[in-house]
GROMACS .gro file of C-alpha atoms in nm:
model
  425
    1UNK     CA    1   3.472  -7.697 -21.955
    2UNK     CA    2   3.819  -7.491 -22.029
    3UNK     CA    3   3.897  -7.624 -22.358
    4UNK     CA    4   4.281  -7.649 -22.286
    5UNK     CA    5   4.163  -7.961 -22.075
    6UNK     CA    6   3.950  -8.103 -22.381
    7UNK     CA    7   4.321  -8.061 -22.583
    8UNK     CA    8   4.479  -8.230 -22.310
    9UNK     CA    9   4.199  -8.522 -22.375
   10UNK     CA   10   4.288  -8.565 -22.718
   11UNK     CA   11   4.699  -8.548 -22.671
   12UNK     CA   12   4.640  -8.850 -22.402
   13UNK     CA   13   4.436  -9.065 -22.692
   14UNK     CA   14   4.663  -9.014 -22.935
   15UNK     CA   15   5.004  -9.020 -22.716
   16UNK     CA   16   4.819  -9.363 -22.633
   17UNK     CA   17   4.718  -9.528 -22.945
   18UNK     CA   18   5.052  -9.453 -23.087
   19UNK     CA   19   5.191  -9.588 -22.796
   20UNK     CA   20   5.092  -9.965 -22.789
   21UNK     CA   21   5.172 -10.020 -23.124
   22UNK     CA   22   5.447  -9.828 -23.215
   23UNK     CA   23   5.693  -9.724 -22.925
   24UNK     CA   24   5.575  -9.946 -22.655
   25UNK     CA   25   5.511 -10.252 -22.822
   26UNK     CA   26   5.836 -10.267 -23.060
   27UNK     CA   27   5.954 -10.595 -22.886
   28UNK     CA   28   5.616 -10.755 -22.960
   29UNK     CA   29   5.657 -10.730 -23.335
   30UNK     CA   30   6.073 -10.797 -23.303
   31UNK     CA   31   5.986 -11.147 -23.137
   32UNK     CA   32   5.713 -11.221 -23.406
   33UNK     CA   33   5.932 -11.124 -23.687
   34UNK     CA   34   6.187 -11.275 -23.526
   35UNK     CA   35   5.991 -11.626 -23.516
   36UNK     CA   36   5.833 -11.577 -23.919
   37UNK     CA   37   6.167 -11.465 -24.058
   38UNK     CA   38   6.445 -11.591 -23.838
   39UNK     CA   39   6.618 -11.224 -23.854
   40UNK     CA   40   6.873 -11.193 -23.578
   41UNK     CA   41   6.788 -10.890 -23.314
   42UNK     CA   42   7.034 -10.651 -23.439
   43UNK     CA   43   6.894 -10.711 -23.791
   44UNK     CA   44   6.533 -10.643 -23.620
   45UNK     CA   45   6.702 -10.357 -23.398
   46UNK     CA   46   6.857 -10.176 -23.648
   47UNK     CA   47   6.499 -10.075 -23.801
   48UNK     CA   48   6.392  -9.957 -23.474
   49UNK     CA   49   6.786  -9.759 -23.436
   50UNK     CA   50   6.756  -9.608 -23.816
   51UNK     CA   51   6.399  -9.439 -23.729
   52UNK     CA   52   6.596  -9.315 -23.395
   53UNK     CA   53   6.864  -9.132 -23.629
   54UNK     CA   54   6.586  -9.046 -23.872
   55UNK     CA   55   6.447  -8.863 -23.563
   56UNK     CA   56   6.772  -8.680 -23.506
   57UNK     CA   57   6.793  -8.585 -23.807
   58UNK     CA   58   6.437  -8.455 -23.838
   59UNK     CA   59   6.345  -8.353 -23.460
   60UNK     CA   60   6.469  -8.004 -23.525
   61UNK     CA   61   6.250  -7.971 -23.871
   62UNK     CA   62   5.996  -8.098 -23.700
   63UNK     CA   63   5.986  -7.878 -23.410
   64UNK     CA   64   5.976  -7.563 -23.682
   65UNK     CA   65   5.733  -7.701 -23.858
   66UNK     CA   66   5.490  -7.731 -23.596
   67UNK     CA   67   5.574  -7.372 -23.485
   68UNK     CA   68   5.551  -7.262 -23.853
   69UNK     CA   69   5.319  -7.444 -24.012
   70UNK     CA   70   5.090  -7.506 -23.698
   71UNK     CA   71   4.997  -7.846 -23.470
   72UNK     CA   72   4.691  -7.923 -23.697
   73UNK     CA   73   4.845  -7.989 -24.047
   74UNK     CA   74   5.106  -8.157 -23.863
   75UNK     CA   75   4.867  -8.385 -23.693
   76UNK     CA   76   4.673  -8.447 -23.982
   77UNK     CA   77   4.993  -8.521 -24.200
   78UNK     CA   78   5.137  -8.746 -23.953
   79UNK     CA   79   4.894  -8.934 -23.899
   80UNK     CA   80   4.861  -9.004 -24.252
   81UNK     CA   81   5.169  -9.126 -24.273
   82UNK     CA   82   5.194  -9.326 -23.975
   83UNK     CA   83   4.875  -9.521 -24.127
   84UNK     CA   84   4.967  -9.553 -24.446
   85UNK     CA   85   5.351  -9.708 -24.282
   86UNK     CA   86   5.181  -9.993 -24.076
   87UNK     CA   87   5.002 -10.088 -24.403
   88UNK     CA   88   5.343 -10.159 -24.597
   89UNK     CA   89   5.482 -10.286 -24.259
   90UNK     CA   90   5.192 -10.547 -24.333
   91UNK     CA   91   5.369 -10.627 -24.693
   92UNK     CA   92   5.680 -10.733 -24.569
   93UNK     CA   93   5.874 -11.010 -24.722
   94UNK     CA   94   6.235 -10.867 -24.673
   95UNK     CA   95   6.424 -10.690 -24.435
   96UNK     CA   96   6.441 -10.370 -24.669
   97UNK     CA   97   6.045 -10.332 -24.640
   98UNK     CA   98   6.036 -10.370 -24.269
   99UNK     CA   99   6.316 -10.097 -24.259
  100UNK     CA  100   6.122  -9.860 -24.503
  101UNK     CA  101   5.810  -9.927 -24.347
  102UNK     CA  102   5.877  -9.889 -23.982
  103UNK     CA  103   6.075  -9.523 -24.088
  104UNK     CA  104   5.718  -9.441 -24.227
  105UNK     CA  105   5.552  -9.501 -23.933
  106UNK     CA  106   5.809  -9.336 -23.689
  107UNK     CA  107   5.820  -9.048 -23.914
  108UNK     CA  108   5.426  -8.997 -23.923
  109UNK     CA  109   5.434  -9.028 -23.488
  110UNK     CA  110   5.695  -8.794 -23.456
  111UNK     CA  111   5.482  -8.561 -23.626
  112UNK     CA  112   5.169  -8.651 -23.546
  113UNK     CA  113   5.153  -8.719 -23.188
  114UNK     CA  114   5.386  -8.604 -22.879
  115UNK     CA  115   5.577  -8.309 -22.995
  116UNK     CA  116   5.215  -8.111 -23.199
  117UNK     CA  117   5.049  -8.163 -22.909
  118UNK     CA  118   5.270  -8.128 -22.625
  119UNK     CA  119   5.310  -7.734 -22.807
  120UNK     CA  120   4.908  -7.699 -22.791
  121UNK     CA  121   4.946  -7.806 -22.435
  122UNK     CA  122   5.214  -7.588 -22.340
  123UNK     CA  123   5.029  -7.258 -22.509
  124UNK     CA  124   4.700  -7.344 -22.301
  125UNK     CA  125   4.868  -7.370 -21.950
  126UNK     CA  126   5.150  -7.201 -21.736
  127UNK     CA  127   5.104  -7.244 -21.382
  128UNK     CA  128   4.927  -7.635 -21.418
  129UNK     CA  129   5.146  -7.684 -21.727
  130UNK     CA  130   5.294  -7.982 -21.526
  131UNK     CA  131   4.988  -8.147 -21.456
  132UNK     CA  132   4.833  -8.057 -21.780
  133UNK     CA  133   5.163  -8.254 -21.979
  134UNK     CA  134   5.158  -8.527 -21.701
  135UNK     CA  135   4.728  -8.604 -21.806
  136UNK     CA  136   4.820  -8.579 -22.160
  137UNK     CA  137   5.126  -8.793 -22.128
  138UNK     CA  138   4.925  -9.031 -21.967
  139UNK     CA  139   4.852  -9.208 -22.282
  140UNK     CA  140   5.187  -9.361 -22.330
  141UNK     CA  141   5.224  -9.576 -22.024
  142UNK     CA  142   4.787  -9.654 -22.016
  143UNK     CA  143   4.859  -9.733 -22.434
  144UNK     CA  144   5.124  -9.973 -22.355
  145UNK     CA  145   4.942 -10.105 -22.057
  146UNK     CA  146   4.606 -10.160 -22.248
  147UNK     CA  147   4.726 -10.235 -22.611
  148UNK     CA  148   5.057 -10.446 -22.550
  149UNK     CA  149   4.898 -10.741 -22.393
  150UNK     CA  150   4.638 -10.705 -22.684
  151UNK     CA  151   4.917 -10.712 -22.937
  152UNK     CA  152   5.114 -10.967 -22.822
  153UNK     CA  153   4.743 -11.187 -22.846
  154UNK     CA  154   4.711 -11.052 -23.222
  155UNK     CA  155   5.029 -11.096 -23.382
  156UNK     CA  156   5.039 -11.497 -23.230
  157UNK     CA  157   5.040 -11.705 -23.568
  158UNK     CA  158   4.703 -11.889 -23.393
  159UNK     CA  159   4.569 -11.568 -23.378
  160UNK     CA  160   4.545 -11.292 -23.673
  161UNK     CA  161   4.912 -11.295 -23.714
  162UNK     CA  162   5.164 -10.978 -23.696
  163UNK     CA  163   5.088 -10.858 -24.082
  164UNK     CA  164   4.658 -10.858 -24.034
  165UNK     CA  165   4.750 -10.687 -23.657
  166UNK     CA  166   4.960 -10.429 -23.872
  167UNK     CA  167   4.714 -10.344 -24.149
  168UNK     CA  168   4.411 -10.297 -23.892
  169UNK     CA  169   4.596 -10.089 -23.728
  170UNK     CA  170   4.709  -9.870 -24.042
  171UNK     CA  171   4.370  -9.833 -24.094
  172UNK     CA  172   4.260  -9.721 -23.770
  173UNK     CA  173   4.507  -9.409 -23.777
  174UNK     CA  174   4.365  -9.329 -24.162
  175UNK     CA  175   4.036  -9.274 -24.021
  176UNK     CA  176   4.132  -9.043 -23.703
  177UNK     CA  177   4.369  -8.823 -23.886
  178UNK     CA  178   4.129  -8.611 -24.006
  179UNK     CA  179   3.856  -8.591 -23.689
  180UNK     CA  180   4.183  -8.558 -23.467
  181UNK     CA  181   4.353  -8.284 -23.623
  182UNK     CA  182   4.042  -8.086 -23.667
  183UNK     CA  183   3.991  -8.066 -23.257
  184UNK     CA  184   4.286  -7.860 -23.230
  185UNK     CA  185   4.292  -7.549 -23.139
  186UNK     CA  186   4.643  -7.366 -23.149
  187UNK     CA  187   4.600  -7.078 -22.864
  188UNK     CA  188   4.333  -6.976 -22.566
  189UNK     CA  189   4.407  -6.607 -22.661
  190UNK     CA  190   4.267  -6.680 -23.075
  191UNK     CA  191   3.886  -6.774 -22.883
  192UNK     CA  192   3.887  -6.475 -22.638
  193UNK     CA  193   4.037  -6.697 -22.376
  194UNK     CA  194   4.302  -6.726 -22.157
  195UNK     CA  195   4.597  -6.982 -21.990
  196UNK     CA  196   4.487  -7.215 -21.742
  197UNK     CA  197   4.104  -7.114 -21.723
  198UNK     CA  198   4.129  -6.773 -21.593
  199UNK     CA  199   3.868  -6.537 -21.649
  200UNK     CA  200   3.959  -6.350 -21.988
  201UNK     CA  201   4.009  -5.970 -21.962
  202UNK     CA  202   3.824  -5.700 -22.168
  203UNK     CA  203   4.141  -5.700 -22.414
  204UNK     CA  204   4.090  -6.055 -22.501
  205UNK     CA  205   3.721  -6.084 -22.518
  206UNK     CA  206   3.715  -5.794 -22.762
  207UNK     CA  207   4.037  -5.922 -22.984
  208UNK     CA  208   3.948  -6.080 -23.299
  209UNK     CA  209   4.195  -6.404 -23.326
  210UNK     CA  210   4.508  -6.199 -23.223
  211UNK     CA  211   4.846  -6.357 -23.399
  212UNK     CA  212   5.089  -6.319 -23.177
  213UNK     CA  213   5.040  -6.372 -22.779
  214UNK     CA  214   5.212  -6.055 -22.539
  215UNK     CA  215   5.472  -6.209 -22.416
  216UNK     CA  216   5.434  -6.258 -21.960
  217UNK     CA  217   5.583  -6.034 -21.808
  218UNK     CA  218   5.747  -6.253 -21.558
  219UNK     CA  219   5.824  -6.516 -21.827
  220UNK     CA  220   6.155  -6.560 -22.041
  221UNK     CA  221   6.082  -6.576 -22.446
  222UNK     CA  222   6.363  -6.749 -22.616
  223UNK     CA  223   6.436  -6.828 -22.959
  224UNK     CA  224   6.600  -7.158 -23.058
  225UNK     CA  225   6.928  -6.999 -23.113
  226UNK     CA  226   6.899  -6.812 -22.762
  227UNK     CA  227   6.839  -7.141 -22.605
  228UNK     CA  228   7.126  -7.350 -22.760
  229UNK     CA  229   7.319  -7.050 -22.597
  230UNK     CA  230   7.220  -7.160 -22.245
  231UNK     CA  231   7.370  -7.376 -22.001
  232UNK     CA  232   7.029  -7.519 -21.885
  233UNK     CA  233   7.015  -7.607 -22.255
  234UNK     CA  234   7.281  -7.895 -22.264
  235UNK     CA  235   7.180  -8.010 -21.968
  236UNK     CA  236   6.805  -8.100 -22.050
  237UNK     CA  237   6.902  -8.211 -22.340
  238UNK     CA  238   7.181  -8.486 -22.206
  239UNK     CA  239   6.923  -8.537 -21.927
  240UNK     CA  240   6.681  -8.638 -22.110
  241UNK     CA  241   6.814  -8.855 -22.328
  242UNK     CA  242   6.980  -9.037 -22.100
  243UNK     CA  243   6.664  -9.125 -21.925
  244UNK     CA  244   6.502  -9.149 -22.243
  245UNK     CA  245   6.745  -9.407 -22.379
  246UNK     CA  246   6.663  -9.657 -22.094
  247UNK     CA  247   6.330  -9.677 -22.188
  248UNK     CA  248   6.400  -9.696 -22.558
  249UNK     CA  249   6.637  -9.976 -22.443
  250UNK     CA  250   6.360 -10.167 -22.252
  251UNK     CA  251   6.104 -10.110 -22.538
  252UNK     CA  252   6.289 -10.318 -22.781
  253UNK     CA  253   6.471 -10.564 -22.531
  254UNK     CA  254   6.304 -10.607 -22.235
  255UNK     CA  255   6.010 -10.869 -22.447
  256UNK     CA  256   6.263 -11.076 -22.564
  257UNK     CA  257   6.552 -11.041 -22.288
  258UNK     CA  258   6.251 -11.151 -22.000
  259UNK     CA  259   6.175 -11.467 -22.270
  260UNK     CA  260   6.532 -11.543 -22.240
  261UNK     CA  261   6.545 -11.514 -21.861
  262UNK     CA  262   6.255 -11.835 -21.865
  263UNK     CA  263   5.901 -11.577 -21.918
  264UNK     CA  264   5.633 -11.687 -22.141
  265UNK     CA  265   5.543 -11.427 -22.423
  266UNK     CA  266   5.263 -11.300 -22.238
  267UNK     CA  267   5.413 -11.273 -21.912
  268UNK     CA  268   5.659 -11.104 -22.044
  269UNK     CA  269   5.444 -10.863 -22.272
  270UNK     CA  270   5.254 -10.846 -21.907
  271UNK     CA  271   5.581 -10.735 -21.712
  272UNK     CA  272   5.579 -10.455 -21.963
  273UNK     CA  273   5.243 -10.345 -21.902
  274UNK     CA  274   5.251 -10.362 -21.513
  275UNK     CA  275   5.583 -10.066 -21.580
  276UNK     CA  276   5.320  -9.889 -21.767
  277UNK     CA  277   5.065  -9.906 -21.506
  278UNK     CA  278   5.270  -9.781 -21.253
  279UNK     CA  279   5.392  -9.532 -21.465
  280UNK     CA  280   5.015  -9.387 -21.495
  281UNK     CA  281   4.983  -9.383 -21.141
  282UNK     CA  282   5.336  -9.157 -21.095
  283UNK     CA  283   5.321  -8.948 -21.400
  284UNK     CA  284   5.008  -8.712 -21.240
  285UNK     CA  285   5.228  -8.799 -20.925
  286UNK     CA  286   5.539  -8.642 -21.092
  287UNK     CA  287   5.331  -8.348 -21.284
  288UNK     CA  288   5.169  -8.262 -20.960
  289UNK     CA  289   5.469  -8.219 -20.773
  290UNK     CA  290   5.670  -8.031 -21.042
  291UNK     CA  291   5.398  -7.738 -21.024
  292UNK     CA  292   5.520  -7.715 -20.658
  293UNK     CA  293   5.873  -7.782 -20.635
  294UNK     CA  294   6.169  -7.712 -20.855
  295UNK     CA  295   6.089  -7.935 -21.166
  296UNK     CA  296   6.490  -7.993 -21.193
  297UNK     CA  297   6.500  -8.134 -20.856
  298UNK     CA  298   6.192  -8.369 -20.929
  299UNK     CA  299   6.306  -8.492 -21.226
  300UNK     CA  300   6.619  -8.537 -21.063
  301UNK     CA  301   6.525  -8.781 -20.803
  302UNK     CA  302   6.255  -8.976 -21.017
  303UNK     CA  303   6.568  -9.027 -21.268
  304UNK     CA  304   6.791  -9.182 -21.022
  305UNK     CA  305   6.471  -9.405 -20.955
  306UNK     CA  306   6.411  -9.522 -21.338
  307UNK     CA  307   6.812  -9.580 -21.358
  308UNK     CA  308   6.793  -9.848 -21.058
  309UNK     CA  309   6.506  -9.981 -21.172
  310UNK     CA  310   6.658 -10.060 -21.490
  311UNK     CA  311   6.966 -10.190 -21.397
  312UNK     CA  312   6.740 -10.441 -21.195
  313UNK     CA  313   6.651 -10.562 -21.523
  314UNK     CA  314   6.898 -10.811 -21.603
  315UNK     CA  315   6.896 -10.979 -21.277
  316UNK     CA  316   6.535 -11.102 -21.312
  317UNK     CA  317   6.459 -11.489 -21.309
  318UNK     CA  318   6.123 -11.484 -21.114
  319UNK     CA  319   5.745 -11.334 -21.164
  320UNK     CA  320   5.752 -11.168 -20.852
  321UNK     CA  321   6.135 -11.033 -20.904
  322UNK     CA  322   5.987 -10.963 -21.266
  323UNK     CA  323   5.708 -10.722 -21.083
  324UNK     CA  324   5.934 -10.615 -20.878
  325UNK     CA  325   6.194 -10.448 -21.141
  326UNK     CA  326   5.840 -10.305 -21.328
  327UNK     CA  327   5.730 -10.137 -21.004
  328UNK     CA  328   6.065  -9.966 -20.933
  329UNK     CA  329   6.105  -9.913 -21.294
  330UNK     CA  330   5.753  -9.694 -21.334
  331UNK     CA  331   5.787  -9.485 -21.048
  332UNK     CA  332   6.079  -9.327 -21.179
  333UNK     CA  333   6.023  -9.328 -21.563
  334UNK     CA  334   5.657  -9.182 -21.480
  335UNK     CA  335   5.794  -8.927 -21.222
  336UNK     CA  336   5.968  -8.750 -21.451
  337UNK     CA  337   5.843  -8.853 -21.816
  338UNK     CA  338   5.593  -8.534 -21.796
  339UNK     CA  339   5.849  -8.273 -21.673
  340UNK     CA  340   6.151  -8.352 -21.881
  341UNK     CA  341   5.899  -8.167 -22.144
  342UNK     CA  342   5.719  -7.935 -21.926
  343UNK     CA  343   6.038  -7.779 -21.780
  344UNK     CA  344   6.157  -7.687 -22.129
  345UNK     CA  345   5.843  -7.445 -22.086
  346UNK     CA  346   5.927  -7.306 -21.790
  347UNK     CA  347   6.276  -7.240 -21.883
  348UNK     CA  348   6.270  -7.101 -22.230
  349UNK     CA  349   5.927  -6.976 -22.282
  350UNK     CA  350   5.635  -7.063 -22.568
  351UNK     CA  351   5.768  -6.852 -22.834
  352UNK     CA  352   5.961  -7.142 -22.977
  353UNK     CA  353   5.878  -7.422 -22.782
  354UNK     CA  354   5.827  -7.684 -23.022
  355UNK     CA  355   6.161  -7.547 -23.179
  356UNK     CA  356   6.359  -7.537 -22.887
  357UNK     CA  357   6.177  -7.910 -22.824
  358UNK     CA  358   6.306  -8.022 -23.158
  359UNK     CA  359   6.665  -7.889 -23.112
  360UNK     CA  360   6.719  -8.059 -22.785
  361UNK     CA  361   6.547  -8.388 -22.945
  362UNK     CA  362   6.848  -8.433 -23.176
  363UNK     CA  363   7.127  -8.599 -22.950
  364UNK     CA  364   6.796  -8.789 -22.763
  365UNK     CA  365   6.755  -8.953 -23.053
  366UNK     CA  366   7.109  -9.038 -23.127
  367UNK     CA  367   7.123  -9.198 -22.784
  368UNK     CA  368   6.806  -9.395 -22.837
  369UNK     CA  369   6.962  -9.534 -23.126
  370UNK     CA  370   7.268  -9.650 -22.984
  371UNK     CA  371   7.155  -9.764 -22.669
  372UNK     CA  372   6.911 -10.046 -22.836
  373UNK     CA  373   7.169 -10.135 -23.083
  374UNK     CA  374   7.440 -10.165 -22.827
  375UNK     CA  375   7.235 -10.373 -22.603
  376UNK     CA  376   7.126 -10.617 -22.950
  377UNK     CA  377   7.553 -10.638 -23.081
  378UNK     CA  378   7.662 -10.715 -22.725
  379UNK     CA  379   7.350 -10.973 -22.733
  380UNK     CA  380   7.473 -11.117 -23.024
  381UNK     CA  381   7.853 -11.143 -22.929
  382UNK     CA  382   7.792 -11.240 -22.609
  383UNK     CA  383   7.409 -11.437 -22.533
  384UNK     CA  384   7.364 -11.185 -22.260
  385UNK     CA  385   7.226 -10.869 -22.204
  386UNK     CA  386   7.395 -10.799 -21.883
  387UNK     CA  387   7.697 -10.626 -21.963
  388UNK     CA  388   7.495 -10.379 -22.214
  389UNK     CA  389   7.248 -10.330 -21.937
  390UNK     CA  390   7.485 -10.233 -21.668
  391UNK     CA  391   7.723  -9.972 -21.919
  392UNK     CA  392   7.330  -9.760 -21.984
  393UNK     CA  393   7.176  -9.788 -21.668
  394UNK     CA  394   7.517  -9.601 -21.538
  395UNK     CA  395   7.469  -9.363 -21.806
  396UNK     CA  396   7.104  -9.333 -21.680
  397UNK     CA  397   7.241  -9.252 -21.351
  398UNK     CA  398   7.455  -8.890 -21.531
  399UNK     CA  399   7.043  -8.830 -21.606
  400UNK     CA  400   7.025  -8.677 -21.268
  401UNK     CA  401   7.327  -8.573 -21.203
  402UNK     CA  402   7.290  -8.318 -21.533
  403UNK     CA  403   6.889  -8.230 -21.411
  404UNK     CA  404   7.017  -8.162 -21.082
  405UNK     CA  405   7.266  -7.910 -21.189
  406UNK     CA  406   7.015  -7.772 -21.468
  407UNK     CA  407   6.911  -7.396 -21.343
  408UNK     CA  408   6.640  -7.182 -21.498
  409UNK     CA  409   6.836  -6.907 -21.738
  410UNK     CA  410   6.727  -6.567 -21.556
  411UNK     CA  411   6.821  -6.344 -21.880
  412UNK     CA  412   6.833  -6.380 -22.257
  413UNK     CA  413   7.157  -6.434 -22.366
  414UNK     CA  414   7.245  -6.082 -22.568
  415UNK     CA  415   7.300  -6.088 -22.932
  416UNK     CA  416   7.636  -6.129 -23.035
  417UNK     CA  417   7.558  -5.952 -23.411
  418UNK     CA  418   7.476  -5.622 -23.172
  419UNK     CA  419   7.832  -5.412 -23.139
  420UNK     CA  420   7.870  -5.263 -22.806
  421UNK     CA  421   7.788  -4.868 -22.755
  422UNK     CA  422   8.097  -4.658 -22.815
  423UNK     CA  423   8.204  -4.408 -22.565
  424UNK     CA  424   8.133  -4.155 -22.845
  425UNK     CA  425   7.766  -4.241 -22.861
   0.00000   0.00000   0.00000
């Protein structure tokens, strides 16, 4: 078997165990803190908000780190962390802990899990690259579809409780940093290999672990300060997070807002999971398509999907309007969740992808930290969600408006520190 697919393998494990407990299942452990502590939700929010800003504050260190330092000793420091942050999230008796605790675990995923090995990914495949991301992005929707309803069973006071749920799981991601990290291997080219399975040539079998990859011909290799110079740029980058913020939004609210809306625990926890599932299906849907058509254009009409979807959100007071909202709602968030990353690879290249990645993940952050909290103030102020709900999903709507207009850059923007030939030369 092409090893690039055993990578992609171990991205969608990891994408999904970090996904049920940490991104995905963030309203499970709000509404159980919620009930042991009597914390409002923009107390509980804000946690979840600061480890957004830490995020844009880090996303861009990250992203050189990974490119400088490599995906395994990120991996294999991340998930360190992470485990080590669910075990003091297991301690905690004040809001202070909780806040430190959950920016330890956030920290550790966002250098452990989507971003290392979304770089691997993109360095093993350039013509399926879409598919490949969409497989290995299949673990967060199938991680929140298999481990929420598990979690929202664990953390139930008649059960283990959310602190023994937290400290099993801390110790689960101690024990698979190492084994994890040490599967990774950072380029086809460094085993006499190449992208995407093709046969190697005579220059590869006979190289001895080259450094540095020859760059395609027919293939763009920007720098992170080329890319911030591009059009295409912005755009992906507002694109994405305003489709990113949605789900960030529905992560933290959705649990309790459905609970509000006269939904059990678990059939709201189950809502979640049936978004998930349908996410699964579309993400290879979404990948598949996006190695045939113009990704822009893909994500572009999946986004307008998730945004209507969401919007749906605060009019649910049924089951079957419930599964309803979660059908729309996964089509288009797993449509385009695997190409708002893979196009960033077609675009700008693999030189500095998980750079360029990092860069762009700045502002995302910053909305899916303000989103959430917005959502939990006007919650507060107001005992609804509706008017938050409807001021983001229009937002979510600009998503594909900005990947529409998003064109690949056909030339490297020229550098500015090089003075133009004199007539005299």
């Amino acid at each position: 078997m092409f090893y690039g697919w055993i990578i992609v393998g171990l991205a969608l494990f990891v994408n999904g165990l970090s996904s049920g407990p940490v991104w995905s299942g963030v309203g499970v452990w709000i509404k159980a803190l919620e009930l042991h502590f009597n914390w409002s939700r923009a107390q509980l929010t804000g946690a979840f908000s600061m480890a957004q800003l830490e995020g844009s504050i880090i996303g861009p260190l990250m992203g050189y780190l990974v490119d400088r330092l490599g995906p395994r000793r990120m991996v294999l420091i991340g998930l360190i962390i992470t485990g080590l942050g669910f075990l003091l999230f297991s301690q905690t008796n004040s809001i202070i802990v909780f806040y430190l605790s959950y920016g330890m675990i956030m920290l550790g995923t966002a250098g452990s899990t989507w971003l290392p090995y979304m770089s691997v990914v993109n360095r093993w495949f350039v013509r399926k690259r879409g598919l490949a991301m969409a497989i290995a992005g299949e673990g967060s929707p199938l991680g929140g579809l298999a481990l929420v309803p598990i979690l929202a069973w664990a953390v139930t006071p008649g059960s283990h409780g959310w602190n023994v749920t937290a400290q099993w799981i801390g110790v689960v991601f101690l024990c698979l940093a190492w084994p994890m990290s040490q599967l990774i291997r950072g380029r086809p080219e460094d085993y006499g290999l190449r992208p995407d399975g093709d046969p190697p040539d005579q220059v590869a079998r006979e190289a001895v672990r080259p450094t540095r990859r020859a760059p395609s011909p027919n293939q763009l290799q920007f720098t992170g300060r080329q890319a911030v110079r591009t059009h295409a740029f912005w755009l992906i980058t507002f694109g994405h997070a305003f489709s990113s913020m949605l789900f960030a939004t529905l992560t933290v609210h959705l649990v309790p807002m459905l609970t509000d809306q006269g939904l059990s625990l678990q059939a709201a926890a189950n809502m979640f999971s049936v978004a998930l599932g349908v996410a699964a299906v579309f993400q290879l849907i979404g990948g598949y398509t996006g190695d045939r058509l113009p990704k822009n254009v893909v994500i572009s009409f999946f986004g307008f999907i998730q945004a209507g979807g969401f919007l749906m959100a605060v009019f649910v007071d049924s089951v079957p309007m419930a599964v309803l909202f979660a059908v729309i709602f996964g089509i288009g968030f797993g449509g385009r969740n695997p190409l708002t990353t893979a196009i960033r690879g077609d675009y700008f290249g693999e030189k500095a992808f998980a750079t360029i990645t990092g860069l762009s993940s700045a502002p995302m952050y910053l909305f899916m930290l303000a989103a959430p909290l917005f959502a939990a103030f006007m919650f507060d102020a107001t005992g609804t969600y509706k008017v938050a709900f409807l001021i983001i999903g229009g937002l979510g709507v600009m998503s594909g408006v900005l990947f529409l207009v998003a064109k690949k850059p056909t030339s490297l923007p020229l550098d500015r520190k090089v003075p133009a030939p004199s007539s005299a030369d």
